[in-house]
Coordinates of C-alpha atoms and ligand atoms in Angstrom, one line a residue:
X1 CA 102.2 121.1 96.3
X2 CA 104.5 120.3 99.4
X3 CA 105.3 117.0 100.5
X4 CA 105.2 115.8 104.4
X5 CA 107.8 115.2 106.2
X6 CA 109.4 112.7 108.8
X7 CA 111.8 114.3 111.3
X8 CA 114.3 112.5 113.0
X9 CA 112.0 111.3 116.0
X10 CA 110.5 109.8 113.7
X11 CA 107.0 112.2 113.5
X12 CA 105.2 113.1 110.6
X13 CA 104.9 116.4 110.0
X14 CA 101.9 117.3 106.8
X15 CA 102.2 121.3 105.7
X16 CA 99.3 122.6 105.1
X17 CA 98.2 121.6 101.5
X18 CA 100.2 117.8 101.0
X19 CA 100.6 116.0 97.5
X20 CA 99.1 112.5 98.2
X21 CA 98.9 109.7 96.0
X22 CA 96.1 107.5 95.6
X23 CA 95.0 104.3 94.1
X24 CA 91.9 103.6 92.7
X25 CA 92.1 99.8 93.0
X26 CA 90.2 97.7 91.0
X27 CA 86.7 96.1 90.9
X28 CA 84.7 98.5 93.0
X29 CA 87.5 100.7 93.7
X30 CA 87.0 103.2 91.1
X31 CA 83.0 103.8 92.5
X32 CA 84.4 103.9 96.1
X33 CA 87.2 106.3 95.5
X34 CA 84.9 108.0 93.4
X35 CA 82.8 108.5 96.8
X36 CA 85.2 109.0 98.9
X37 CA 87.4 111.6 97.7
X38 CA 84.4 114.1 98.3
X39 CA 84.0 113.5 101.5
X40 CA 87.5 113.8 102.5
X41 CA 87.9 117.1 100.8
X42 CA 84.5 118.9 102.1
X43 CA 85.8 117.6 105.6
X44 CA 89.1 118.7 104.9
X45 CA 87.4 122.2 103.7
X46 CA 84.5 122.4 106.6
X47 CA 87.0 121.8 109.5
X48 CA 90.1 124.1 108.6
X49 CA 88.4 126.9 105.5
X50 CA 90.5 127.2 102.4
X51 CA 94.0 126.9 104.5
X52 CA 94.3 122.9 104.6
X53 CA 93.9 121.0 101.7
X54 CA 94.9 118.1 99.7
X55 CA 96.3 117.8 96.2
X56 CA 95.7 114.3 94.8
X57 CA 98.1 112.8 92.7
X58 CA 96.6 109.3 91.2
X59 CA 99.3 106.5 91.3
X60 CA 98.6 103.6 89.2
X61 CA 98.4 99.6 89.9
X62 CA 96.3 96.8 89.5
X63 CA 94.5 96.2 86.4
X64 CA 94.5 99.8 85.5
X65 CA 98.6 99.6 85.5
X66 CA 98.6 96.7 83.4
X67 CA 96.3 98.0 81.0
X68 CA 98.5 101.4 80.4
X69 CA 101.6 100.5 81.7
X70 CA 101.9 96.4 80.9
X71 CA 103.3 96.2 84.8
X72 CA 100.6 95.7 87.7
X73 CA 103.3 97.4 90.2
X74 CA 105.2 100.1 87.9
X75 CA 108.3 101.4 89.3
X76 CA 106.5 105.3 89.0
X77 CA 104.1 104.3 91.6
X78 CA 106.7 102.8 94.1
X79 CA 108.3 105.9 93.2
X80 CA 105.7 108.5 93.8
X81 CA 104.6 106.7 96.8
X82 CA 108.1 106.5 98.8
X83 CA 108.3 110.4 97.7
X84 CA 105.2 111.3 99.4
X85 CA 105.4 109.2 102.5
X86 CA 101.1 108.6 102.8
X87 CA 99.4 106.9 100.5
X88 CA 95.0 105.9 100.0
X89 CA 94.3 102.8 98.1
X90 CA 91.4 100.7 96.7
X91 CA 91.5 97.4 96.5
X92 CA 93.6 95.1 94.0
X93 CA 92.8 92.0 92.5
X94 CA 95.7 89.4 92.5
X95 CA 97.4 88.5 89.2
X96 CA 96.9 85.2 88.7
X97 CA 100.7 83.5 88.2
X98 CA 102.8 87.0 87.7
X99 CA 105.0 86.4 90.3
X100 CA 103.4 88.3 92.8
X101 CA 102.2 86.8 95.9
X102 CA 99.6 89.4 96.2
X103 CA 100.3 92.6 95.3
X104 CA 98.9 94.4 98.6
X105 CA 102.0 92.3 100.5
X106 CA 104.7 93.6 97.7
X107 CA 103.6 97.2 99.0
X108 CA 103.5 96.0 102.8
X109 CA 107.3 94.5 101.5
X110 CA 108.6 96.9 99.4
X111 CA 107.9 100.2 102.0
X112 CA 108.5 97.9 105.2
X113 CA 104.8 98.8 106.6
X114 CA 105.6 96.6 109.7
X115 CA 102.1 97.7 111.5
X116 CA 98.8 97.2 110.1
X117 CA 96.1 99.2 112.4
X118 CA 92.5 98.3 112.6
X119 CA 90.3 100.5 115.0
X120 CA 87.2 98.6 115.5
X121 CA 84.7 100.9 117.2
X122 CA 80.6 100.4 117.0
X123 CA 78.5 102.3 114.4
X124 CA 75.1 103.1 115.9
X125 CA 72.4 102.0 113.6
X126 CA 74.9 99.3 112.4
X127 CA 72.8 95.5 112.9
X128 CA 75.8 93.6 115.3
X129 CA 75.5 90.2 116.7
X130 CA 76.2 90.9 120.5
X131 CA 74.0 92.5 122.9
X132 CA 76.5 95.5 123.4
X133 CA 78.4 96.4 120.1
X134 CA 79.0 99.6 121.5
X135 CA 81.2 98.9 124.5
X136 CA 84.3 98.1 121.5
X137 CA 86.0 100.6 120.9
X138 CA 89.7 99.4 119.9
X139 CA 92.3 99.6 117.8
X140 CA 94.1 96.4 116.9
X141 CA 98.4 97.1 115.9
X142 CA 98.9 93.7 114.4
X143 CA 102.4 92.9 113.4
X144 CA 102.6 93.2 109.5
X145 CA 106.2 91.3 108.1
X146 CA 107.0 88.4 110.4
X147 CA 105.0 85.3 111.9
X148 CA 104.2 82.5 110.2
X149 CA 103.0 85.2 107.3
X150 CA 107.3 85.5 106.1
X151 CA 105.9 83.2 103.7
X152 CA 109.3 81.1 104.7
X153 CA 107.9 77.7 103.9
X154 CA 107.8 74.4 101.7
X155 CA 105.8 71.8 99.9
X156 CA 105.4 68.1 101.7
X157 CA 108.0 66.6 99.8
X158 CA 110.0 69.4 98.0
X159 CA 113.5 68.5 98.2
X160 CA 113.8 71.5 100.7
X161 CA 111.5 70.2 102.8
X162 CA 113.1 66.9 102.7
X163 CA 116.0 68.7 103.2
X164 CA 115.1 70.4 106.3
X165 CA 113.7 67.5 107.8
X166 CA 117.0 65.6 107.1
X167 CA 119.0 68.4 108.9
X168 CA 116.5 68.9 111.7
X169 CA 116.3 64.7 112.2
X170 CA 120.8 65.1 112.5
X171 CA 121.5 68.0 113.6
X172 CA 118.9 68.9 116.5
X173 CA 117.3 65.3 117.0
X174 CA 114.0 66.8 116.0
X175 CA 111.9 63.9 114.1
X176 CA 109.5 65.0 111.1
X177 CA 108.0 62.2 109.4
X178 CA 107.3 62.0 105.6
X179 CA 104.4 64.1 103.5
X180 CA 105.0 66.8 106.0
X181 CA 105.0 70.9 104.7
X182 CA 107.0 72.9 106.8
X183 CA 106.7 76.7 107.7
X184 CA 109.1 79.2 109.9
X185 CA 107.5 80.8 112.4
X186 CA 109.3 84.2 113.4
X187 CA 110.2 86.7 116.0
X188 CA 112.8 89.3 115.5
X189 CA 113.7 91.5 118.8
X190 CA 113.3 94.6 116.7
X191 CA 110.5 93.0 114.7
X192 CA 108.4 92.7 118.0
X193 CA 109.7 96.1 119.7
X194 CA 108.8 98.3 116.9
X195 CA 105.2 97.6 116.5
X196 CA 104.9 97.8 120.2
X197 CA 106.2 101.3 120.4
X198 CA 104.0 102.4 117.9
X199 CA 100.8 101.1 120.2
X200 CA 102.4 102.3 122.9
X201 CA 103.2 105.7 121.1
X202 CA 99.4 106.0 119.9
X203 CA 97.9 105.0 122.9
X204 CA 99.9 108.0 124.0
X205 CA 99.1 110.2 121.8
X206 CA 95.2 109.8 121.6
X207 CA 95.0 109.7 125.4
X208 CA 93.6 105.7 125.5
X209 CA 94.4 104.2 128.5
X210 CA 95.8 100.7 127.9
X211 CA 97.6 98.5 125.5
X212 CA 97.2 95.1 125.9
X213 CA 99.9 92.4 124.4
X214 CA 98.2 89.7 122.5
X215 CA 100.4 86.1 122.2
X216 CA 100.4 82.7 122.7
X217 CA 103.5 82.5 124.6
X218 CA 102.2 79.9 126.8
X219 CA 103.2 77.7 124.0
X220 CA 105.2 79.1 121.5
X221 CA 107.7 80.0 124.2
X222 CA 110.6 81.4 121.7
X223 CA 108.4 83.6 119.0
X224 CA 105.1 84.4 121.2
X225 CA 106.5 84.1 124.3
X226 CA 109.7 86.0 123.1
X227 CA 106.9 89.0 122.0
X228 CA 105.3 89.4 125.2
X229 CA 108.9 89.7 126.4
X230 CA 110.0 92.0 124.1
X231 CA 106.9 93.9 124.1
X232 CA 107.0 94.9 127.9
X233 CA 110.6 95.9 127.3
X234 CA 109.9 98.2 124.3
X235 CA 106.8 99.3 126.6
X236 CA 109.5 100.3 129.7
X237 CA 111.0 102.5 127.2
X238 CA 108.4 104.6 127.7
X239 CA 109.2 105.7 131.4
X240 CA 107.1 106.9 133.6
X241 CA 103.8 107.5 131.1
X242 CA 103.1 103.9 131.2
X243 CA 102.6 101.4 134.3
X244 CA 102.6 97.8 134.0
X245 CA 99.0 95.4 135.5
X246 CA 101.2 94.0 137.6
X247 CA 102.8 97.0 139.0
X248 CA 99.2 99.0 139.5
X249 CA 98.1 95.8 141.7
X250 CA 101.7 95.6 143.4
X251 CA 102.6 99.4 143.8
X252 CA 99.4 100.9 143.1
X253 CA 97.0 100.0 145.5
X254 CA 94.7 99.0 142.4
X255 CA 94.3 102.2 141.0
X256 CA 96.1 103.3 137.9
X257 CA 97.8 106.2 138.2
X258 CA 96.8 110.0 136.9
X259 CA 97.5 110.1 132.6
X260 CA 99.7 106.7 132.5
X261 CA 98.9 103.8 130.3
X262 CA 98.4 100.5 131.4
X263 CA 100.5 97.9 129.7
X264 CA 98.9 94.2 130.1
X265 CA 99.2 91.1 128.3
X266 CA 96.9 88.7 127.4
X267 CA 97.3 84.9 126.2
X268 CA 95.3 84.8 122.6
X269 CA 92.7 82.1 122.9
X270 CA 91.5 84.3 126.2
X271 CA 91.6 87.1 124.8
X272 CA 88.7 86.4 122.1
X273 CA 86.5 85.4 124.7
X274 CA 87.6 88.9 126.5
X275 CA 86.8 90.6 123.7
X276 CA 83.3 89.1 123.7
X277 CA 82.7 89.1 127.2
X278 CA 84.8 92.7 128.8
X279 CA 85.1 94.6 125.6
X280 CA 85.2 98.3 127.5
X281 CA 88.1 96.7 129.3
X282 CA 90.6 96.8 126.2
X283 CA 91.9 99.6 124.3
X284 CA 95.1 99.2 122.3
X285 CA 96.3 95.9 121.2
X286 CA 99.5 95.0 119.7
X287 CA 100.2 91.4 118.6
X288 CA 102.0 89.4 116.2
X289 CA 100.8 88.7 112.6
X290 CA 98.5 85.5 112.8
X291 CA 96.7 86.0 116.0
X292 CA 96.4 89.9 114.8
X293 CA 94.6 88.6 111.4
X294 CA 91.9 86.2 113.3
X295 CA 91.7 88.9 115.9
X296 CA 90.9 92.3 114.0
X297 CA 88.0 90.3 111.3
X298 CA 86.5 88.9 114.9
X299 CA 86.1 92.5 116.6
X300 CA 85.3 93.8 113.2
X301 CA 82.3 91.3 112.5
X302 CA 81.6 92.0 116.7
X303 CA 80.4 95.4 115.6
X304 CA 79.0 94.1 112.4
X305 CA 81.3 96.1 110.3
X306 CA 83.7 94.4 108.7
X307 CA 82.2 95.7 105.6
X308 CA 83.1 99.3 107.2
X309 CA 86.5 98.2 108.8
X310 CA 88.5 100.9 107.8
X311 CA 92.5 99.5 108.1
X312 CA 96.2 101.5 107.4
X313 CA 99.5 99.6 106.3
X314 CA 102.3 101.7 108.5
X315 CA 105.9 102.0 108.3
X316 CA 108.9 104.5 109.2
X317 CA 108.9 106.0 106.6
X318 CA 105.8 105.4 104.2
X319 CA 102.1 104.7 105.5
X320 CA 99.3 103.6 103.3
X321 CA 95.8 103.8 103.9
X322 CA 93.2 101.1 102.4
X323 CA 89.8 99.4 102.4
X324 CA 89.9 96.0 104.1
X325 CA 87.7 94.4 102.0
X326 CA 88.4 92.9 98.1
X327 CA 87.5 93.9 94.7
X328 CA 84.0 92.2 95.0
X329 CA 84.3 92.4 91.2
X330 CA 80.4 90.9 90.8
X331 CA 79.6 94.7 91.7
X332 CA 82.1 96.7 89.7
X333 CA 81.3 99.7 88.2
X334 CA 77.8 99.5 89.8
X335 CA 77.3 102.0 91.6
X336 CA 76.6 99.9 94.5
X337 CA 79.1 99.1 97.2
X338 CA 79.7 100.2 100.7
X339 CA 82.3 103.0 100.7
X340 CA 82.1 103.0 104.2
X341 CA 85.8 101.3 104.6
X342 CA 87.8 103.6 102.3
X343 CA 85.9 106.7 103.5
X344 CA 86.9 106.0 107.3
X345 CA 90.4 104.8 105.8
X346 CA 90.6 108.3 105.1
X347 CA 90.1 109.6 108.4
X348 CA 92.9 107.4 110.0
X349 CA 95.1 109.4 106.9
X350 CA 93.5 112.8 108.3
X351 CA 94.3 111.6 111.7
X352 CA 97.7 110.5 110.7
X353 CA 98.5 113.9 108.7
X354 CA 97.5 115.4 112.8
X355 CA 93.9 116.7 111.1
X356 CA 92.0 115.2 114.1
X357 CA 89.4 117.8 113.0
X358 CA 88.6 116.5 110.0
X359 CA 89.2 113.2 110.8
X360 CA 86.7 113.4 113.5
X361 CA 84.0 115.5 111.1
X362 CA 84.0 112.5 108.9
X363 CA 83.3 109.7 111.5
X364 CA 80.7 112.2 112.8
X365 CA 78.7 112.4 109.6
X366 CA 79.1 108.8 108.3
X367 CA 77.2 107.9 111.7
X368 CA 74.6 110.4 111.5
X369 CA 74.0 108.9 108.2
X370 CA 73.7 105.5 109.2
X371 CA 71.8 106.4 112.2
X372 CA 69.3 108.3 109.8
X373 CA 68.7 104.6 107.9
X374 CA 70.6 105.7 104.8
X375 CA 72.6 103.0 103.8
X376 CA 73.9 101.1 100.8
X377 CA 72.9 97.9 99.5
X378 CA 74.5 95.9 102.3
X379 CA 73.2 97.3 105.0
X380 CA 70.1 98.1 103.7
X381 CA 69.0 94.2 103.7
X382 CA 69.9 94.1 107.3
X383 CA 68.1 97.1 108.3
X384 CA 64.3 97.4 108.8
X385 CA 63.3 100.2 107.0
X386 CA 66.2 101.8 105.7
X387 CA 66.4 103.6 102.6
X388 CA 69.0 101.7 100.1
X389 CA 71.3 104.2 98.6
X390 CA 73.9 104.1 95.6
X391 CA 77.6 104.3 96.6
X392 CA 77.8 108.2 95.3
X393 CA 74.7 108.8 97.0
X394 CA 75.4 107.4 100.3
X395 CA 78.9 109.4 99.7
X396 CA 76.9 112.5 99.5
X397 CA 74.5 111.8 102.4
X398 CA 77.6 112.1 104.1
X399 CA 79.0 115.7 102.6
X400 CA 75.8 116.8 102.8
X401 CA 75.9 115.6 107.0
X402 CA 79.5 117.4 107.5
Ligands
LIG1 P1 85.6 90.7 98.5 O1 86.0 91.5 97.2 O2 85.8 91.4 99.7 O3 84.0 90.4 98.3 C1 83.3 89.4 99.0 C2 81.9 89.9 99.4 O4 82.0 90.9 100.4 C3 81.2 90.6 98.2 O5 80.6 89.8 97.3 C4 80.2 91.4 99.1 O6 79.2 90.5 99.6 C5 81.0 91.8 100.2 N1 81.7 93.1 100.0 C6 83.0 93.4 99.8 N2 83.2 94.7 99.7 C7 82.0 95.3 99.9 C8 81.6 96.7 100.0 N3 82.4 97.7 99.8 N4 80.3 96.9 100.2 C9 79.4 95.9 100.5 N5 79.7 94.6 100.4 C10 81.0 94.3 100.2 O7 86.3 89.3 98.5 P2 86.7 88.3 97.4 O8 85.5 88.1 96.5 O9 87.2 87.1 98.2 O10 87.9 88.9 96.6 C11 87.8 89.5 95.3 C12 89.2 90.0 94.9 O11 89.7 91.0 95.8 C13 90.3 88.9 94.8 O12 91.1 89.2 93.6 C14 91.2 89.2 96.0 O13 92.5 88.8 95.8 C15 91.0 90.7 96.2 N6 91.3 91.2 97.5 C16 91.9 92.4 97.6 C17 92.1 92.9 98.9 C18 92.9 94.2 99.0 O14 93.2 94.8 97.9 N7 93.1 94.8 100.1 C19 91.6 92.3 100.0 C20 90.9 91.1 99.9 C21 90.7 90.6 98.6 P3 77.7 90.2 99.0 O15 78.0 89.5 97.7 O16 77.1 89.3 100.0 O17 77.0 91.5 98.8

């Protein structure tokens, strides 16, 4: 077992056979690890023969934690996880008063997984509300640790709040009148730079030719505003592979020039109508927190998918790979669910890991599957005449498509 490794550029190098851990979750979890594990291993096996291969080490958290362990986080899991750099996850129901605000944001905390990544692209055979589902085809880097999601904020009332408001009434003539919560919104320099590099870094490296900056920065001068600001800056970094909208219409003649990405920005409440309206006209997009959350569920239920949204938590130095959905625990231990979001979870991992191969196999056969009306429960009601399969089975459907 070998572990990957991060050099000092900051690129993730897999050998050929790396220890990952992976959580089960809980609810469903356990039937849509169950069916996806397979699928990633016969891609794994079909694409690269007997020299590439994973070696699962199970990490535990959730309920199954607590059960063995009496801790839903244990410190062996942080552990195991930080050691191995790339984790796969289920999903985790929230203890109830433990402390915890939830304990997918401890993990986003604890390993500093600053961009969450949501690729949005159309599923043939998928039932989607818009005439054209399959002109999406992006990937959404929304800002993971900042934003009005710091969680810095306090009760109408609370004697901080009253606090605050007493300080912000003397010291910056600011008035806040009574009953009133208040919330921080914020914007770090590095906070806003980092995620943007990482667009601008993928966008790059998977030859897509824009990244667009999402923000409301015609309002929130100082935090969105600041963003957008900060965003073209980390973009300039980049030299000569990227050219700015502005430059291709000043410099350009209009035409973008041979292998560089475009950077553009876009203010938020236009962008979801030009997500609706010029979807083939956006490829990469890299915003803060809030408008990233409202923005990646909207493209995701564009291509009627958000049951098959496959997401990634990503850091420096850790990156963890997850179903977007919950523990829909009225199905667990079914049989029943759609593993369609972990299984395409795990081709972002075999992506990350640089096992485009693979990764690419298993998109390739979950859409054939689709496509041939095999589909779990979900989809199966939407579908005219599609044959309803169990979670395994639609698991193997896939294998068996590979
Ligand atoms: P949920 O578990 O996502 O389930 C809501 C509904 O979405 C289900 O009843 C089902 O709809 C549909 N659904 C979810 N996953 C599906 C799948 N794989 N295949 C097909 N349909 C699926 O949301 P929730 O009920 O609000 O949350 C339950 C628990 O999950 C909570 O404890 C919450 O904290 C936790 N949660 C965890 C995560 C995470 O770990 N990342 C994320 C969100 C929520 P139908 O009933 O219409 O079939």
């Amino acid at each position: 077992m070998s572990r990957i490794i991060i050099d000092d550029q900051g690129r993730w190098q897999a050998p050929d056979q790396p220890a990952i851990p992976f959580i089960e979750g809980d609810g469903v979890g356990p039937d849509i690890w169950a069916a996806t594990r397979p699928v990633l291993e016969a891609a794994v096996e079909k694409a690269y023969g007997g020299k590439r291969r994973i070696e699962w080490i199970e990490a535990l958290a959730g309920e199954k934690a607590y059960d063995r362990t009496g801790e839903w986080l244990p410190e062996e899991t942080l552990e195991t996880i930080r050691d191995h750099a790339v984790a796969i996850k289920g999903p985790l129901t929230t203890p109830v008063g433990e402390g915890f605000r939830s304990l997918n944001v401890a993990l986003r905390q604890i390993f500093d997984l600053y961009a969450c990544i949501r690729p949005v692209r159309y599923i043939p055979g998928v039932p989607a509300p818009v005439k054209n589902p399959e002109k999406v085809d992006m990937v959404v880097f929304r800002e993971n640790t900042e934003d009005v999601y710091a969680g810095i904020e306090w009760a109408s009332d609370s004697k901080e709040a009253v606090r605050l408001a007493d300080f912000l009434s003397k010291e910056m003539g600011v008035k806040i009148g009574p009953r009133t919560g208040l919330g921080l919104k914020i914007a770090s320099e590095e906070g806003s730079k980092r995620l943007v590099r990482r667009a601008v870094r993928y966008a790059l490296d998977q030859g897509r030719g824009s990244v667009t900056l999402v923000h409301k920065g015609n309002i929130m001068k100082f935090t969105e505003g600041a963003f957008r600001t900060w965003g073209y800056e980390a973009a300039a970094e980049f030299g000569s592979a990227v050219v700015t909208e502005a430059e291709v219409a000043e410099k350009h003649g209009g035409r973008v020039p041979e292998g560089r990405v475009v950077i553009k920005d876009r203010i938020a409440d236009a962008m979801f109508q030009q997500v609706l309206l010029r979807p083939d006209e956006y490829e990469v997009i890299a915003t803060p927190n809030l408008n990233g959350d409202y923005l990646s569920d909207a493209l995701a239920a564009q291509v009627g998918g958000l049951g098959l949204a496959p997401g990634a938590n990503i850091g420096d130095r850790c990156a963890v790979f997850e179903a977007t959905h919950g523990t829909a625990p009225k199905y667990a231990g079914q049989d029943k669910v759609n593993p369609g979001s972990l299984i395409l979870s795990g081709a972002l991992m075999l992506e990350h890991l640089g096992w485009d191969e693979a990764a690419a196999l298993v998109r390739k056969a979950l859409g054939l599957t689709i496509a041939a009306g095999l589909v779990t429960y979900d989809l199966a009601r939407q579908i005219d005449g599609a044959k309803e399969l169990s979670c395994s089975a639609f698991g193997r459907a896939i294998v068996e498509r590979l």
